[in-house]
Amino acid sequence: MEDNIQPLETSDNDRVIQVNIEEQMKTAYIDYSMSVIVGRALPDARDGFKPVHRRVLYAMNELSNYSNRPYKKSARIVGEVMGKYHPHGDASIYDTLVRMAQDWTMRYIMVDGQGNFGNQDGDPPAAMRYTEVRLQRIAESMLDDIEKDTVDFQLNFDDSLQEPVVLPTRIPQLLVNGSSGIAVGMATNMLPHNLSEVVDGCIAYIDNKEISIEELMVHVKAPDFPTGGVIYGMEGVKQGMLTGRGRVVLRGKCHVETKASGRETIIITETPYQVNRDMLTDKIGQLVNDKTIEGIAHVNNESNKREGTRIVVDLKRDGVANVVINQLFKYTELQTSYGINNVALTKGRPKTMNLKELIVEFVDFRMEVVIRRAQFELRKAQERAHILQGYLIALDHLDEVIALIRNSSTPDIAKENLINAGWGIDEIQAKAILELRLQRLTGMEREKIKEEYDNLMKIIAGLQELLASELLRYELIKTELLEVKEKFGDARKTEISYLSKEMRIEDLIEEEDVIITISHFGYIKRTSSDEYRQQKRGGRGSMGSRTRDEDFVEHLFVASTHHTLLFFTEKGRCFWLKVYEVPEGDKNAKGRAIQNLMQLPGDDKIRAIIDVKDFSDKEYINKHYILLCTKKGIIKKTQLEDFSRPRANGINAININEGDQLLEARMTDGDCEVMLAVKSGRAIRFPEEKVRSTGRGAIGVFGIDLDDATDEVIGMVCVNKDDVSRNILVVSENGFGKRTPVDEYRITNRGGKGVKTINVTEKTGSLVGILDVNGKEDLVITCKSGITIRTSVADIREAGRATQGVKLIRIDEGDQIAAISKIQEQEEAIVLTEASIEAENEAIEKIETETETAEGDSGIDANNSIADNSSESEISNETLENDQEDNDQ
């Protein structure tokens, strides 16, 4: 373009400057846009006002148009603002004045209007010559201390007057009343909030500068609109608080009344913010005529100033109120969305601000105001104290002062004589002494001057202490905010309604430990752990679950109601379920089919359950692993993070080979020792690091070598390396069990045969369960018939790993133990009655007698101890032979 510019002929008296028109237009447009952004459309983050609002309030303050003074004509205010500060036309100024007086537009009105200021039905206000206004008390709080040099002033449009750059407000105005405006290339839409909540948020920030936005939202919950309504869903609100941009869905409030004739009527008592009630009524009528909404017979707007909003929707006889209400939400402005766009000026530049940044801007501004006010008051107090000090000096030399003044020919000479008298009086004090009235020379007046001087010195000391301590200034800000809350705070008008996907049901559910029970046929329930009373070893047990024929309780464990359960099926799939979502039932209830709670295929079955505390803790899920094992001895380790994204139809946890199935799952920290036990009575112990971490789709590696095709893994435990107090508890299918120290199982490589863990005989039956215990737990034994018994692990004696163990439960003929599980020791145990204890002791004595008779040949007496030294020697020799055999293998 510059190449096409032709030089122009110039005369001696003229000079033409050649410019690039593109650059000139760009510069002019940028200047214009910045003028609109800073001078018209965007509010200041400190006081929350646009220039026109600030100028209106300042002009009313200059006219002493206070809340306790008579009203003034709106035209007088508009003329004052336009003539002195805002030369942009009377219409824009009056519109601003009107909006600040409308209680359905401003959450907290700043102008007290008298006359017709319009209404929510869209009727316009009367002309400015008819209406009258004065400041509200809350607006006066926004102007407090403006005369104390708390804010900067600037020249007005014609440089004839000074106007404030910002108001020294004590109210967090920007959050409280919000703001909206369209600038050049940007816009702002800040929604109103509750004053009490915002003050609480400011105080929370002052108390903790590192507070998070989520913690601030405990105080500043959501926008609070002057017309009430119901916020429908909090996700958009949360985004607005966190980022400064979001979306709020607001619904009107309505209820259903039934007439004497039996017909229902929908009464709308609150409409969404800035919704015209007449237009809403007309829209409903139009939708009825168009047959978009059916079931409405008549609609009428019966709202008035005294009773507020009342829109009556009469339904037809066959009209269903809930259906019509949902249609009104869908097709009319009874449900409206508002975009959150928190753009405000900070340090003269537009910025999108989140909740914390808005609060920080206000608190920092209040700190600046408090400092400048204290400095002003200190300066004035020191100046007054200086003059009073001069008065006191003059009164101490009263006769000399009077004589000196009388002998001076002019006031200037008298002033010079006072300064040169040697009493330490300066020019300011000398001038004040000369202007002193004679009545102040009395003795009583002297006492008043002395008292005023002493009080001023206390004030000066307090102000100096305030300026020297940031903590005191913050405390003062908090005190003033609490005063504002007490004077002007009110209850929230807008209700909050959470969507089902947003609700944290955990907050509504009491956190407690419950017993989760799952039967062989897949029935699940949760029961209070108090329902399982504690019994002595060898007791008969109690019915723990009423099941179908041939069904039995297969899984029983303790979990918190706030935790998440991971369900692993025998085909290697993983499903999720919250503990509180498990149906509650008493001890004798059957429970509910798992297929009704999750999308579990009919040919699959739950084999293992893991209780996870919190999936939202990234550090936790990245440092924990899921260890899986199958009946054929395959073991696999996968990071817990791989299971943190639930799906309705589950995910693949492990690939299962044909003829195999998943048996057990455990959660570890990656530094445990793993033990696998097989049905034939052998167990292997190896470090967890021998199993490398793989993805969910992997098959795994061999954990233990099985004896033959009929043998299989019956359980897996993970023991902390540093916990030497742990014992290994094993139980056989005929009710025999024992505890053995972990150290008796030597550490080997993964994939070996292992060592003997119980002496399996026809009397004991095959091994059915293995647990790691410390003696403080309770053991819950479940039979295939549904009988359960809960007994203390401490009552089960320790024995060598190659022994048979002791009788734990009397098994009915044809019944067998199905599963074992442990429960942490409860703080309170159920106390049995004296009769129950006596009956139980008799049963135990009978069982022990039978055991002593039946087991005399094996060296085990009724107390489960070695019968004689020869038997003990035989068992010891057998143990050594077994160890040698294991080493050979």
JSON list of C-alpha atoms in Angstrom, two decimals, residues 569-662:
[
{"chain": "A", "resi": 569, "resn": "THR", "atom": "CA", "xyz": [-15.76, -62.71, 38.30]},
{"chain": "A", "resi": 570, "resn": "GLU", "atom": "CA", "xyz": [-14.47, -66.21, 37.60]},
{"chain": "A", "resi": 571, "resn": "LYS", "atom": "CA", "xyz": [-14.15, -65.26, 33.91]},
{"chain": "A", "resi": 572, "resn": "GLY", "atom": "CA", "xyz": [-11.78, -62.39, 34.76]},
{"chain": "A", "resi": 573, "resn": "ARG", "atom": "CA", "xyz": [-14.18, -59.42, 34.49]},
{"chain": "A", "resi": 574, "resn": "CYS", "atom": "CA", "xyz": [-14.31, -56.50, 36.95]},
{"chain": "A", "resi": 575, "resn": "PHE", "atom": "CA", "xyz": [-17.43, -54.54, 38.01]},
{"chain": "A", "resi": 576, "resn": "TRP", "atom": "CA", "xyz": [-17.97, -51.55, 40.34]},
{"chain": "A", "resi": 577, "resn": "LEU", "atom": "CA", "xyz": [-20.55, -50.97, 43.08]},
{"chain": "A", "resi": 578, "resn": "LYS", "atom": "CA", "xyz": [-20.75, -48.48, 45.95]},
{"chain": "A", "resi": 579, "resn": "VAL", "atom": "CA", "xyz": [-21.23, -50.13, 49.34]},
{"chain": "A", "resi": 580, "resn": "TYR", "atom": "CA", "xyz": [-24.26, -47.98, 50.13]},
{"chain": "A", "resi": 581, "resn": "GLU", "atom": "CA", "xyz": [-25.84, -49.23, 46.87]},
{"chain": "A", "resi": 582, "resn": "VAL", "atom": "CA", "xyz": [-25.86, -52.78, 48.20]},
{"chain": "A", "resi": 583, "resn": "PRO", "atom": "CA", "xyz": [-29.40, -53.52, 49.49]},
{"chain": "A", "resi": 584, "resn": "GLU", "atom": "CA", "xyz": [-29.67, -53.63, 53.25]},
{"chain": "A", "resi": 585, "resn": "GLY", "atom": "CA", "xyz": [-31.09, -56.69, 54.97]},
{"chain": "A", "resi": 586, "resn": "ASP", "atom": "CA", "xyz": [-31.09, -58.35, 58.37]},
{"chain": "A", "resi": 587, "resn": "LYS", "atom": "CA", "xyz": [-28.97, -61.36, 59.24]},
{"chain": "A", "resi": 588, "resn": "ASN", "atom": "CA", "xyz": [-31.62, -63.85, 58.12]},
{"chain": "A", "resi": 589, "resn": "ALA", "atom": "CA", "xyz": [-32.52, -62.09, 54.85]},
{"chain": "A", "resi": 590, "resn": "LYS", "atom": "CA", "xyz": [-31.69, -63.76, 51.57]},
{"chain": "A", "resi": 591, "resn": "GLY", "atom": "CA", "xyz": [-30.41, -60.61, 49.86]},
{"chain": "A", "resi": 592, "resn": "ARG", "atom": "CA", "xyz": [-30.82, -59.46, 46.28]},
{"chain": "A", "resi": 593, "resn": "ALA", "atom": "CA", "xyz": [-29.50, -61.02, 43.10]},
{"chain": "A", "resi": 594, "resn": "ILE", "atom": "CA", "xyz": [-26.29, -59.34, 41.96]},
{"chain": "A", "resi": 595, "resn": "GLN", "atom": "CA", "xyz": [-27.54, -59.48, 38.36]},
{"chain": "A", "resi": 596, "resn": "ASN", "atom": "CA", "xyz": [-30.13, -56.85, 39.39]},
{"chain": "A", "resi": 597, "resn": "LEU", "atom": "CA", "xyz": [-27.40, -54.47, 40.59]},
{"chain": "A", "resi": 598, "resn": "MET", "atom": "CA", "xyz": [-24.86, -54.80, 37.78]},
{"chain": "A", "resi": 599, "resn": "GLN", "atom": "CA", "xyz": [-24.71, -56.10, 34.23]},
{"chain": "A", "resi": 600, "resn": "LEU", "atom": "CA", "xyz": [-23.31, -59.50, 35.18]},
{"chain": "A", "resi": 601, "resn": "PRO", "atom": "CA", "xyz": [-23.69, -62.21, 32.49]},
{"chain": "A", "resi": 602, "resn": "GLY", "atom": "CA", "xyz": [-25.81, -65.19, 33.52]},
{"chain": "A", "resi": 603, "resn": "ASP", "atom": "CA", "xyz": [-22.99, -67.69, 32.99]},
{"chain": "A", "resi": 604, "resn": "ASP", "atom": "CA", "xyz": [-20.48, -65.73, 35.11]},
{"chain": "A", "resi": 605, "resn": "LYS", "atom": "CA", "xyz": [-20.05, -65.61, 38.87]},
{"chain": "A", "resi": 606, "resn": "ILE", "atom": "CA", "xyz": [-18.45, -63.30, 41.45]},
{"chain": "A", "resi": 607, "resn": "ARG", "atom": "CA", "xyz": [-15.26, -64.87, 42.84]},
{"chain": "A", "resi": 608, "resn": "ALA", "atom": "CA", "xyz": [-13.49, -62.00, 44.65]},
{"chain": "A", "resi": 609, "resn": "ILE", "atom": "CA", "xyz": [-14.33, -58.59, 46.06]},
{"chain": "A", "resi": 610, "resn": "ILE", "atom": "CA", "xyz": [-11.95, -55.74, 46.95]},
{"chain": "A", "resi": 611, "resn": "ASP", "atom": "CA", "xyz": [-12.86, -52.77, 49.11]},
{"chain": "A", "resi": 612, "resn": "VAL", "atom": "CA", "xyz": [-11.32, -49.52, 47.74]},
{"chain": "A", "resi": 613, "resn": "LYS", "atom": "CA", "xyz": [-11.41, -46.43, 49.94]},
{"chain": "A", "resi": 614, "resn": "ASP", "atom": "CA", "xyz": [-11.10, -43.58, 47.41]},
{"chain": "A", "resi": 615, "resn": "PHE", "atom": "CA", "xyz": [-10.53, -43.67, 43.66]},
{"chain": "A", "resi": 616, "resn": "SER", "atom": "CA", "xyz": [-10.17, -39.87, 43.50]},
{"chain": "A", "resi": 617, "resn": "ASP", "atom": "CA", "xyz": [-6.80, -39.99, 45.33]},
{"chain": "A", "resi": 618, "resn": "LYS", "atom": "CA", "xyz": [-4.33, -40.24, 42.42]},
{"chain": "A", "resi": 619, "resn": "GLU", "atom": "CA", "xyz": [-1.32, -40.90, 44.64]},
{"chain": "A", "resi": 620, "resn": "TYR", "atom": "CA", "xyz": [-3.17, -43.75, 46.33]},
{"chain": "A", "resi": 621, "resn": "ILE", "atom": "CA", "xyz": [-4.27, -45.54, 43.17]},
{"chain": "A", "resi": 622, "resn": "ASN", "atom": "CA", "xyz": [-0.85, -45.16, 41.54]},
{"chain": "A", "resi": 623, "resn": "LYS", "atom": "CA", "xyz": [0.92, -46.77, 44.49]},
{"chain": "A", "resi": 624, "resn": "HIS", "atom": "CA", "xyz": [-1.40, -49.76, 44.89]},
{"chain": "A", "resi": 625, "resn": "TYR", "atom": "CA", "xyz": [-1.87, -52.90, 42.84]},
{"chain": "A", "resi": 626, "resn": "ILE", "atom": "CA", "xyz": [-4.48, -55.59, 42.29]},
{"chain": "A", "resi": 627, "resn": "LEU", "atom": "CA", "xyz": [-3.05, -59.11, 42.65]},
{"chain": "A", "resi": 628, "resn": "LEU", "atom": "CA", "xyz": [-5.11, -61.85, 40.95]},
{"chain": "A", "resi": 629, "resn": "CYS", "atom": "CA", "xyz": [-4.75, -65.62, 41.08]},
{"chain": "A", "resi": 630, "resn": "THR", "atom": "CA", "xyz": [-6.60, -68.47, 39.38]},
{"chain": "A", "resi": 631, "resn": "LYS", "atom": "CA", "xyz": [-7.41, -72.04, 40.44]},
{"chain": "A", "resi": 632, "resn": "LYS", "atom": "CA", "xyz": [-4.70, -73.37, 38.16]},
{"chain": "A", "resi": 633, "resn": "GLY", "atom": "CA", "xyz": [-2.01, -71.38, 39.97]},
{"chain": "A", "resi": 634, "resn": "ILE", "atom": "CA", "xyz": [-1.71, -68.38, 37.59]},
{"chain": "A", "resi": 635, "resn": "ILE", "atom": "CA", "xyz": [-0.92, -65.06, 39.31]},
{"chain": "A", "resi": 636, "resn": "LYS", "atom": "CA", "xyz": [-1.03, -61.54, 37.87]},
{"chain": "A", "resi": 637, "resn": "LYS", "atom": "CA", "xyz": [-0.33, -57.99, 39.18]},
{"chain": "A", "resi": 638, "resn": "THR", "atom": "CA", "xyz": [-1.97, -54.84, 37.73]},
{"chain": "A", "resi": 639, "resn": "GLN", "atom": "CA", "xyz": [-1.85, -51.22, 38.93]},
{"chain": "A", "resi": 640, "resn": "LEU", "atom": "CA", "xyz": [-5.02, -50.08, 40.77]},
{"chain": "A", "resi": 641, "resn": "GLU", "atom": "CA", "xyz": [-5.20, -47.02, 38.50]},
{"chain": "A", "resi": 642, "resn": "ASP", "atom": "CA", "xyz": [-6.21, -49.36, 35.63]},
{"chain": "A", "resi": 643, "resn": "PHE", "atom": "CA", "xyz": [-9.43, -50.11, 37.53]},
{"chain": "A", "resi": 644, "resn": "SER", "atom": "CA", "xyz": [-10.35, -46.49, 38.39]},
{"chain": "A", "resi": 645, "resn": "ARG", "atom": "CA", "xyz": [-12.64, -45.85, 35.40]},
{"chain": "A", "resi": 646, "resn": "PRO", "atom": "CA", "xyz": [-15.89, -47.77, 35.93]},
{"chain": "A", "resi": 647, "resn": "ARG", "atom": "CA", "xyz": [-18.04, -49.02, 33.08]},
{"chain": "A", "resi": 648, "resn": "ALA", "atom": "CA", "xyz": [-21.59, -50.30, 33.33]},
{"chain": "A", "resi": 649, "resn": "ASN", "atom": "CA", "xyz": [-20.77, -53.56, 31.55]},
{"chain": "A", "resi": 650, "resn": "GLY", "atom": "CA", "xyz": [-17.47, -54.06, 33.40]},
{"chain": "A", "resi": 651, "resn": "ILE", "atom": "CA", "xyz": [-13.89, -54.36, 32.16]},
{"chain": "A", "resi": 652, "resn": "ASN", "atom": "CA", "xyz": [-11.49, -57.22, 31.50]},
{"chain": "A", "resi": 653, "resn": "ALA", "atom": "CA", "xyz": [-9.19, -57.77, 34.50]},
{"chain": "A", "resi": 654, "resn": "ILE", "atom": "CA", "xyz": [-7.32, -60.92, 33.35]},
{"chain": "A", "resi": 655, "resn": "ASN", "atom": "CA", "xyz": [-7.41, -63.27, 30.39]},
{"chain": "A", "resi": 656, "resn": "ILE", "atom": "CA", "xyz": [-8.42, -66.73, 31.64]},
{"chain": "A", "resi": 657, "resn": "ASN", "atom": "CA", "xyz": [-7.17, -69.89, 29.93]},
{"chain": "A", "resi": 658, "resn": "GLU", "atom": "CA", "xyz": [-9.67, -72.57, 29.00]},
{"chain": "A", "resi": 659, "resn": "GLY", "atom": "CA", "xyz": [-10.52, -74.81, 31.94]},
{"chain": "A", "resi": 660, "resn": "ASP", "atom": "CA", "xyz": [-9.30, -72.22, 34.46]},
{"chain": "A", "resi": 661, "resn": "GLN", "atom": "CA", "xyz": [-11.14, -69.57, 36.45]},
{"chain": "A", "resi": 662, "resn": "LEU", "atom": "CA", "xyz": [-10.30, -66.60, 38.65]}
]
